[in-house]
Amino acid sequence: MGTLPPASVRRALAALLVALALSGCSASAPATPHRTPTPASSPSSPAQVCTSLVSYWAKETLKGTYWSGLDWEQKGLSNQQYEIHEEAVAAGRAEERTAGRDKALELIDQLVARRCAAEHGATWSSENWRPPT
């Protein structure tokens, strides 16, 4: 059992190179597709952050979900936001008794949005709150 004659080796290598060339293999990395950069979302105003945060937790409290029992600090609320939260939950519970849960959730969204806008985000009353640097 010997080695292949030199002519056979050359033909085998040539066939291998042709096969690689036809299959599209190359030594370089594949080109990455051009991606259009997505614009960064604009920063939310304090009122928008307040509305999102307080509405979420007020609705969770109304529904009685597992995490709704966290305290105001664990929920990330300022003292002032917690006051809005408590007002919204009380109003939501009253609305739920008369008009149902869906209407109560809508009322919470409306009340919280109005109060957070009026209070400019309601962040100034928290002892732990620090303005962004």
Tab-separated table of N, CA and C in Angstrom:
chain	number	residue	atom	x	y	z
A	1	MET	N	0.827	-1.141	0.000
A	1	MET	CA	0.000	0.000	0.000
A	1	MET	C	0.882	1.216	0.000
A	2	GLY	N	0.952	1.836	-1.064
A	2	GLY	CA	1.857	2.945	-1.217
A	2	GLY	C	1.136	4.261	-1.266
A	3	THR	N	1.866	5.236	-1.695
A	3	THR	CA	1.304	6.581	-1.815
A	3	THR	C	0.800	6.786	-3.220
A	4	LEU	N	-0.053	7.778	-3.363
A	4	LEU	CA	-0.585	8.088	-4.682
A	4	LEU	C	0.522	8.713	-5.523
A	5	PRO	N	0.499	8.444	-6.809
A	5	PRO	CA	1.481	9.084	-7.677
A	5	PRO	C	1.241	10.587	-7.671
A	6	PRO	N	2.244	11.402	-7.907
A	6	PRO	CA	2.125	12.854	-7.885
A	6	PRO	C	1.035	13.378	-8.796
A	7	ALA	N	0.813	12.797	-9.939
A	7	ALA	CA	-0.232	13.285	-10.840
A	7	ALA	C	-1.606	13.089	-10.209
A	8	SER	N	-1.826	12.000	-9.530
A	8	SER	CA	-3.106	11.733	-8.878
A	8	SER	C	-3.347	12.711	-7.738
A	9	VAL	N	-2.319	13.036	-7.007
A	9	VAL	CA	-2.444	13.988	-5.901
A	9	VAL	C	-2.810	15.357	-6.447
A	10	ARG	N	-2.157	15.759	-7.543
A	10	ARG	CA	-2.461	17.067	-8.128
A	10	ARG	C	-3.905	17.126	-8.614
A	11	ARG	N	-4.350	16.048	-9.251
A	11	ARG	CA	-5.737	16.028	-9.729
A	11	ARG	C	-6.715	16.076	-8.558
A	12	ALA	N	-6.435	15.382	-7.474
A	12	ALA	CA	-7.311	15.376	-6.304
A	12	ALA	C	-7.381	16.759	-5.679
A	13	LEU	N	-6.238	17.415	-5.554
A	13	LEU	CA	-6.214	18.777	-5.002
A	13	LEU	C	-6.944	19.755	-5.905
A	14	ALA	N	-6.768	19.608	-7.203
A	14	ALA	CA	-7.453	20.484	-8.146
A	14	ALA	C	-8.968	20.283	-8.047
A	15	ALA	N	-9.404	19.043	-7.929
A	15	ALA	CA	-10.831	18.753	-7.806
A	15	ALA	C	-11.393	19.331	-6.514
A	16	LEU	N	-10.619	19.228	-5.445
A	16	LEU	CA	-11.042	19.767	-4.166
A	16	LEU	C	-11.169	21.293	-4.235
A	17	LEU	N	-10.203	21.963	-4.849
A	17	LEU	CA	-10.257	23.413	-4.991
A	17	LEU	C	-11.438	23.856	-5.837
A	18	VAL	N	-11.712	23.123	-6.920
A	18	VAL	CA	-12.861	23.451	-7.767
A	18	VAL	C	-14.155	23.265	-6.975
A	19	ALA	N	-14.236	22.187	-6.212
A	19	ALA	CA	-15.446	21.937	-5.418
A	19	ALA	C	-15.661	23.041	-4.377
A	20	LEU	N	-14.596	23.473	-3.740
A	20	LEU	CA	-14.707	24.551	-2.759
A	20	LEU	C	-15.123	25.858	-3.415
A	21	ALA	N	-14.556	26.147	-4.563
A	21	ALA	CA	-14.889	27.376	-5.267
A	21	ALA	C	-16.347	27.374	-5.712
A	22	LEU	N	-16.823	26.240	-6.174
A	22	LEU	CA	-18.214	26.153	-6.629
A	22	LEU	C	-19.203	26.201	-5.478
A	23	SER	N	-18.782	25.749	-4.311
A	23	SER	CA	-19.709	25.748	-3.177
A	23	SER	C	-19.767	27.098	-2.484
A	24	GLY	N	-18.920	28.022	-2.888
A	24	GLY	CA	-18.980	29.367	-2.327
A	24	GLY	C	-18.197	29.526	-1.046
A	25	CYS	N	-17.385	28.577	-0.703
A	25	CYS	CA	-16.594	28.697	0.510
A	25	CYS	C	-15.477	29.694	0.280
A	26	SER	N	-15.175	30.414	1.303
A	26	SER	CA	-14.048	31.338	1.220
A	26	SER	C	-13.383	31.410	2.575
A	27	ALA	N	-12.181	31.899	2.569
A	27	ALA	CA	-11.434	31.991	3.815
A	27	ALA	C	-11.871	33.176	4.651
A	28	SER	N	-12.530	34.152	4.043
A	28	SER	CA	-12.936	35.334	4.806
A	28	SER	C	-14.280	35.092	5.493
A	29	ALA	N	-14.551	35.887	6.504
A	29	ALA	CA	-15.814	35.783	7.230
A	29	ALA	C	-16.949	36.279	6.349
A	30	PRO	N	-18.122	35.734	6.522
A	30	PRO	CA	-19.256	36.198	5.714
A	30	PRO	C	-19.562	37.657	6.025
A	31	ALA	N	-19.995	38.362	5.008
A	31	ALA	CA	-20.341	39.769	5.189
A	31	ALA	C	-21.609	39.879	6.018
A	32	THR	N	-21.627	40.817	6.935
A	32	THR	CA	-22.825	41.026	7.737
A	32	THR	C	-23.775	41.919	6.971
A	33	PRO	N	-25.057	41.645	7.077
A	33	PRO	CA	-26.020	42.476	6.355
A	33	PRO	C	-26.026	43.889	6.931
A	34	HIS	N	-26.288	44.844	6.057
A	34	HIS	CA	-26.338	46.236	6.479
A	34	HIS	C	-27.611	46.447	7.290
A	35	ARG	N	-27.449	46.968	8.469
A	35	ARG	CA	-28.615	47.216	9.316
A	35	ARG	C	-28.809	48.715	9.458
A	36	THR	N	-30.036	49.121	9.342
A	36	THR	CA	-30.356	50.517	9.570
A	36	THR	C	-30.414	50.731	11.070
A	37	PRO	N	-29.664	51.685	11.597
A	37	PRO	CA	-29.697	51.889	13.036
A	37	PRO	C	-31.072	52.361	13.485
A	38	THR	N	-31.508	51.832	14.611
A	38	THR	CA	-32.794	52.258	15.144
A	38	THR	C	-32.561	53.490	16.005
A	39	PRO	N	-33.412	54.470	15.877
A	39	PRO	CA	-33.219	55.674	16.677
A	39	PRO	C	-33.453	55.369	18.154
A	40	ALA	N	-32.678	56.007	18.976
A	40	ALA	CA	-32.857	55.847	20.415
A	40	ALA	C	-34.177	56.484	20.802
A	41	SER	N	-34.868	55.825	21.701
A	41	SER	CA	-36.133	56.403	22.128
A	41	SER	C	-35.848	57.659	22.941
A	42	SER	N	-36.731	58.608	22.801
A	42	SER	CA	-36.530	59.848	23.533
A	42	SER	C	-36.778	59.600	25.013
A	43	PRO	N	-36.057	60.307	25.852
A	43	PRO	CA	-36.241	60.088	27.283
A	43	PRO	C	-37.662	60.447	27.692
A	44	SER	N	-38.185	59.685	28.618
A	44	SER	CA	-39.527	59.945	29.123
A	44	SER	C	-39.484	61.103	30.101
A	45	SER	N	-40.550	61.843	30.133
A	45	SER	CA	-40.646	62.937	31.097
A	45	SER	C	-40.930	62.344	32.476
A	46	PRO	N	-40.675	63.087	33.537
A	46	PRO	CA	-41.000	62.588	34.875
A	46	PRO	C	-42.482	62.213	35.011
A	47	ALA	N	-43.361	62.984	34.365
A	47	ALA	CA	-44.794	62.670	34.437
A	47	ALA	C	-45.105	61.343	33.746
A	48	GLN	N	-44.428	61.059	32.611
A	48	GLN	CA	-44.650	59.788	31.916
A	48	GLN	C	-44.142	58.615	32.748
A	49	VAL	N	-42.988	58.789	33.369
A	49	VAL	CA	-42.439	57.727	34.215
A	49	VAL	C	-43.371	57.481	35.395
A	50	CYS	N	-43.813	58.557	36.020
A	50	CYS	CA	-44.742	58.452	37.146
A	50	CYS	C	-46.015	57.716	36.733
A	51	THR	N	-46.587	58.123	35.613
A	51	THR	CA	-47.830	57.512	35.145
A	51	THR	C	-47.650	56.023	34.897
A	52	SER	N	-46.586	55.657	34.221
A	52	SER	CA	-46.337	54.250	33.920
A	52	SER	C	-46.156	53.433	35.193
A	53	LEU	N	-45.334	53.937	36.083
A	53	LEU	CA	-45.011	53.213	37.305
A	53	LEU	C	-46.210	53.109	38.242
A	54	VAL	N	-46.859	54.215	38.515
A	54	VAL	CA	-47.973	54.227	39.466
A	54	VAL	C	-49.168	53.467	38.898
A	55	SER	N	-49.468	53.648	37.617
A	55	SER	CA	-50.592	52.916	37.011
A	55	SER	C	-50.362	51.412	37.093
A	56	TYR	N	-49.144	51.003	36.771
A	56	TYR	CA	-48.834	49.574	36.813
A	56	TYR	C	-49.107	49.007	38.201
A	57	TRP	N	-48.540	49.634	39.225
A	57	TRP	CA	-48.677	49.091	40.578
A	57	TRP	C	-50.100	49.230	41.109
A	58	ALA	N	-50.799	50.285	40.773
A	58	ALA	CA	-52.183	50.435	41.229
A	58	ALA	C	-53.061	49.337	40.618
A	59	LYS	N	-52.859	49.059	39.344
A	59	LYS	CA	-53.642	47.993	38.695
A	59	LYS	C	-53.280	46.622	39.260
A	60	GLU	N	-51.998	46.401	39.534
A	60	GLU	CA	-51.587	45.134	40.141
A	60	GLU	C	-52.214	44.976	41.526
A	61	THR	N	-52.277	46.053	42.285
A	61	THR	CA	-52.895	46.011	43.612
A	61	THR	C	-54.378	45.714	43.497
A	62	LEU	N	-55.042	46.359	42.566
A	62	LEU	CA	-56.477	46.119	42.364
A	62	LEU	C	-56.728	44.653	42.002
A	63	LYS	N	-55.862	44.087	41.171
A	63	LYS	CA	-56.015	42.687	40.758
A	63	LYS	C	-55.601	41.713	41.858
A	64	GLY	N	-54.822	42.194	42.834
A	64	GLY	CA	-54.370	41.331	43.917
A	64	GLY	C	-53.292	40.352	43.493
A	65	THR	N	-52.407	40.762	42.595
A	65	THR	CA	-51.366	39.863	42.108
A	65	THR	C	-50.321	39.588	43.185
A	66	TYR	N	-49.486	38.616	42.931
A	66	TYR	CA	-48.487	38.143	43.883
A	66	TYR	C	-47.583	39.255	44.401
A	67	TRP	N	-47.080	40.105	43.498
A	67	TRP	CA	-46.125	41.132	43.888
A	67	TRP	C	-46.780	42.431	44.336
A	68	SER	N	-48.086	42.507	44.329
A	68	SER	CA	-48.756	43.762	44.669
A	68	SER	C	-48.575	44.147	46.133
A	69	GLY	N	-48.180	43.226	46.978
A	69	GLY	CA	-48.009	43.512	48.392
A	69	GLY	C	-46.685	44.153	48.767
A	70	LEU	N	-45.830	44.426	47.787
A	70	LEU	CA	-44.566	45.086	48.092
A	70	LEU	C	-44.830	46.480	48.663
A	71	ASP	N	-43.891	46.996	49.462
A	71	ASP	CA	-44.086	48.350	49.970
A	71	ASP	C	-43.686	49.376	48.908
A	72	TRP	N	-43.929	50.648	49.191
A	72	TRP	CA	-43.730	51.707	48.203
A	72	TRP	C	-42.289	51.798	47.729
A	73	GLU	N	-41.339	51.559	48.619
A	73	GLU	CA	-39.935	51.616	48.205
A	73	GLU	C	-39.577	50.451	47.292
A	74	GLN	N	-40.089	49.269	47.601
A	74	GLN	CA	-39.812	48.107	46.759
A	74	GLN	C	-40.439	48.263	45.376
A	75	LYS	N	-41.516	49.010	45.306
A	75	LYS	CA	-42.159	49.278	44.015
A	75	LYS	C	-41.473	50.415	43.268
A	76	GLY	N	-40.550	51.099	43.924
A	76	GLY	CA	-39.830	52.197	43.286
A	76	GLY	C	-40.598	53.502	43.275
A	77	LEU	N	-41.527	53.678	44.205
A	77	LEU	CA	-42.353	54.885	44.248
A	77	LEU	C	-41.801	55.890	45.246
A	78	SER	N	-41.969	57.165	44.929
A	78	SER	CA	-41.684	58.206	45.906
A	78	SER	C	-42.867	58.270	46.872
A	79	ASN	N	-42.720	59.014	47.945
A	79	ASN	CA	-43.831	59.184	48.889
A	79	ASN	C	-45.042	59.775	48.174
A	80	GLN	N	-44.801	60.773	47.364
A	80	GLN	CA	-45.873	61.448	46.640
A	80	GLN	C	-46.524	60.511	45.617
A	81	GLN	N	-45.751	59.712	44.945
A	81	GLN	CA	-46.306	58.736	43.998
A	81	GLN	C	-47.135	57.690	44.741
A	82	TYR	N	-46.701	57.338	45.938
A	82	TYR	CA	-47.457	56.361	46.725
A	82	TYR	C	-48.817	56.937	47.116
A	83	GLU	N	-48.875	58.229	47.408
A	83	GLU	CA	-50.163	58.857	47.708
A	83	GLU	C	-51.091	58.755	46.500
A	84	ILE	N	-50.558	59.013	45.322
A	84	ILE	CA	-51.350	58.883	44.092
A	84	ILE	C	-51.795	57.434	43.918
A	85	HIS	N	-50.893	56.501	44.176
A	85	HIS	CA	-51.188	55.063	44.089
A	85	HIS	C	-52.374	54.714	44.980
A	86	GLU	N	-52.320	55.148	46.237
A	86	GLU	CA	-53.391	54.813	47.182
A	86	GLU	C	-54.723	55.427	46.759
A	87	GLU	N	-54.696	56.649	46.266
A	87	GLU	CA	-55.911	57.300	45.772
A	87	GLU	C	-56.476	56.536	44.573
A	88	ALA	N	-55.604	56.134	43.679
A	88	ALA	CA	-56.036	55.414	42.472
A	88	ALA	C	-56.611	54.049	42.822
A	89	VAL	N	-55.997	53.355	43.766
A	89	VAL	CA	-56.503	52.032	44.163
A	89	VAL	C	-57.884	52.174	44.808
A	90	ALA	N	-58.047	53.158	45.679
A	90	ALA	CA	-59.352	53.364	46.325
A	90	ALA	C	-60.426	53.691	45.287
A	91	ALA	N	-60.097	54.577	44.351
A	91	ALA	CA	-61.055	54.931	43.297
A	91	ALA	C	-61.340	53.725	42.410
A	92	GLY	N	-60.305	52.947	42.106
A	92	GLY	CA	-60.474	51.751	41.279
A	92	GLY	C	-61.365	50.714	41.945
A	93	ARG	N	-61.194	50.534	43.230
A	93	ARG	CA	-62.042	49.557	43.953
A	93	ARG	C	-63.503	49.987	43.955
A	94	ALA	N	-63.731	51.273	44.162
A	94	ALA	CA	-65.106	51.780	44.130
A	94	ALA	C	-65.712	51.607	42.742
A	95	GLU	N	-64.942	51.921	41.714
A	95	GLU	CA	-65.418	51.777	40.333
A	95	GLU	C	-65.661	50.309	39.981
A	96	GLU	N	-64.810	49.429	40.485
A	96	GLU	CA	-64.963	47.998	40.199
A	96	GLU	C	-66.274	47.465	40.764
A	97	ARG	N	-66.657	47.956	41.934
A	97	ARG	CA	-67.908	47.493	42.546
A	97	ARG	C	-69.127	47.898	41.722
A	98	THR	N	-69.064	49.059	41.090
A	98	THR	CA	-70.235	49.542	40.357
A	98	THR	C	-70.195	49.264	38.862
A	99	ALA	N	-68.996	49.290	38.259
A	99	ALA	CA	-68.923	49.191	36.794
A	99	ALA	C	-68.063	48.037	36.292
A	100	GLY	N	-67.398	47.319	37.169
A	100	GLY	CA	-66.581	46.189	36.744
A	100	GLY	C	-65.100	46.514	36.667
A	101	ARG	N	-64.312	45.453	36.534
A	101	ARG	CA	-62.854	45.591	36.564
A	101	ARG	C	-62.296	46.392	35.395
A	102	ASP	N	-62.785	46.152	34.188
A	102	ASP	CA	-62.251	46.871	33.026
A	102	ASP	C	-62.394	48.381	33.185
A	103	LYS	N	-63.552	48.821	33.657
A	103	LYS	CA	-63.774	50.260	33.874
A	103	LYS	C	-62.887	50.766	35.011
A	104	ALA	N	-62.678	49.945	36.008
A	104	ALA	CA	-61.817	50.336	37.126
A	104	ALA	C	-60.378	50.532	36.659
A	105	LEU	N	-59.901	49.647	35.803
A	105	LEU	CA	-58.538	49.769	35.281
A	105	LEU	C	-58.389	51.019	34.409
A	106	GLU	N	-59.414	51.323	33.631
A	106	GLU	CA	-59.404	52.547	32.823
A	106	GLU	C	-59.366	53.782	33.712
A	107	LEU	N	-60.174	53.765	34.771
A	107	LEU	CA	-60.206	54.892	35.691
A	107	LEU	C	-58.843	55.108	36.344
A	108	ILE	N	-58.199	54.028	36.727
A	108	ILE	CA	-56.869	54.135	37.332
A	108	ILE	C	-55.910	54.820	36.363
A	109	ASP	N	-55.893	54.391	35.114
A	109	ASP	CA	-55.004	55.009	34.119
A	109	ASP	C	-55.275	56.509	33.989
A	110	GLN	N	-56.546	56.880	33.919
A	110	GLN	CA	-56.906	58.290	33.750
A	110	GLN	C	-56.538	59.112	34.979
A	111	LEU	N	-56.889	58.625	36.154
A	111	LEU	CA	-56.619	59.354	37.388
A	111	LEU	C	-55.119	59.523	37.604
A	112	VAL	N	-54.373	58.465	37.407
A	112	VAL	CA	-52.924	58.515	37.623
A	112	VAL	C	-52.266	59.459	36.622
A	113	ALA	N	-52.651	59.400	35.365
A	113	ALA	CA	-52.070	60.288	34.356
A	113	ALA	C	-52.332	61.745	34.717
A	114	ARG	N	-53.532	62.035	35.136
A	114	ARG	CA	-53.890	63.409	35.498
A	114	ARG	C	-53.089	63.892	36.717
A	115	ARG	N	-53.015	63.062	37.746
A	115	ARG	CA	-52.295	63.445	38.971
A	115	ARG	C	-50.790	63.543	38.736
A	116	CYS	N	-50.210	62.605	37.993
A	116	CYS	CA	-48.763	62.651	37.735
A	116	CYS	C	-48.394	63.879	36.919
A	117	ALA	N	-49.244	64.249	35.967
A	117	ALA	CA	-48.982	65.455	35.173
A	117	ALA	C	-49.093	66.697	36.048
A	118	ALA	N	-50.098	66.743	36.889
A	118	ALA	CA	-50.288	67.904	37.773
A	118	ALA	C	-49.143	68.038	38.772
A	119	GLU	N	-48.576	66.927	39.176
A	119	GLU	CA	-47.497	66.925	40.173
A	119	GLU	C	-46.112	66.882	39.519
A	120	HIS	N	-46.045	67.009	38.204
A	120	HIS	CA	-44.772	67.003	37.458
A	120	HIS	C	-43.925	65.764	37.767
A	121	GLY	N	-44.579	64.631	37.858
A	121	GLY	CA	-43.876	63.368	38.105
A	121	GLY	C	-43.902	62.917	39.541
A	122	ALA	N	-44.302	63.801	40.434
A	122	ALA	CA	-44.463	63.458	41.855
A	122	ALA	C	-43.220	62.821	42.460
A	123	THR	N	-42.064	63.382	42.188
A	123	THR	CA	-40.832	62.785	42.713
A	123	THR	C	-40.224	63.567	43.865
A	124	TRP	N	-40.685	64.746	44.125
A	124	TRP	CA	-39.979	65.620	45.064
A	124	TRP	C	-40.177	65.264	46.527
A	125	SER	N	-41.088	64.425	46.863
A	125	SER	CA	-41.339	64.174	48.280
A	125	SER	C	-40.564	62.993	48.847
A	126	SER	N	-39.858	62.274	48.031
A	126	SER	CA	-39.155	61.098	48.529
A	126	SER	C	-37.807	61.493	49.105
A	127	GLU	N	-37.536	61.046	50.298
A	127	GLU	CA	-36.241	61.326	50.921
A	127	GLU	C	-35.126	60.631	50.175
A	128	ASN	N	-35.424	59.515	49.516
A	128	ASN	CA	-34.411	58.729	48.836
A	128	ASN	C	-34.168	59.169	47.397
A	129	TRP	N	-35.027	60.034	46.880
A	129	TRP	CA	-34.935	60.423	45.482
A	129	TRP	C	-33.779	61.399	45.291
A	130	ARG	N	-33.020	61.217	44.237
A	130	ARG	CA	-31.927	62.127	43.867
A	130	ARG	C	-32.110	62.528	42.409
A	131	PRO	N	-31.912	63.825	42.104
A	131	PRO	CA	-32.050	64.231	40.710
A	131	PRO	C	-30.984	63.587	39.858
A	132	PRO	N	-31.296	63.324	38.582
A	132	PRO	CA	-30.289	62.723	37.699
A	132	PRO	C	-29.109	63.662	37.510
A	133	THR	N	-27.934	63.084	37.355
A	133	THR	CA	-26.736	63.908	37.171
A	133	THR	C	-26.422	64.094	35.719
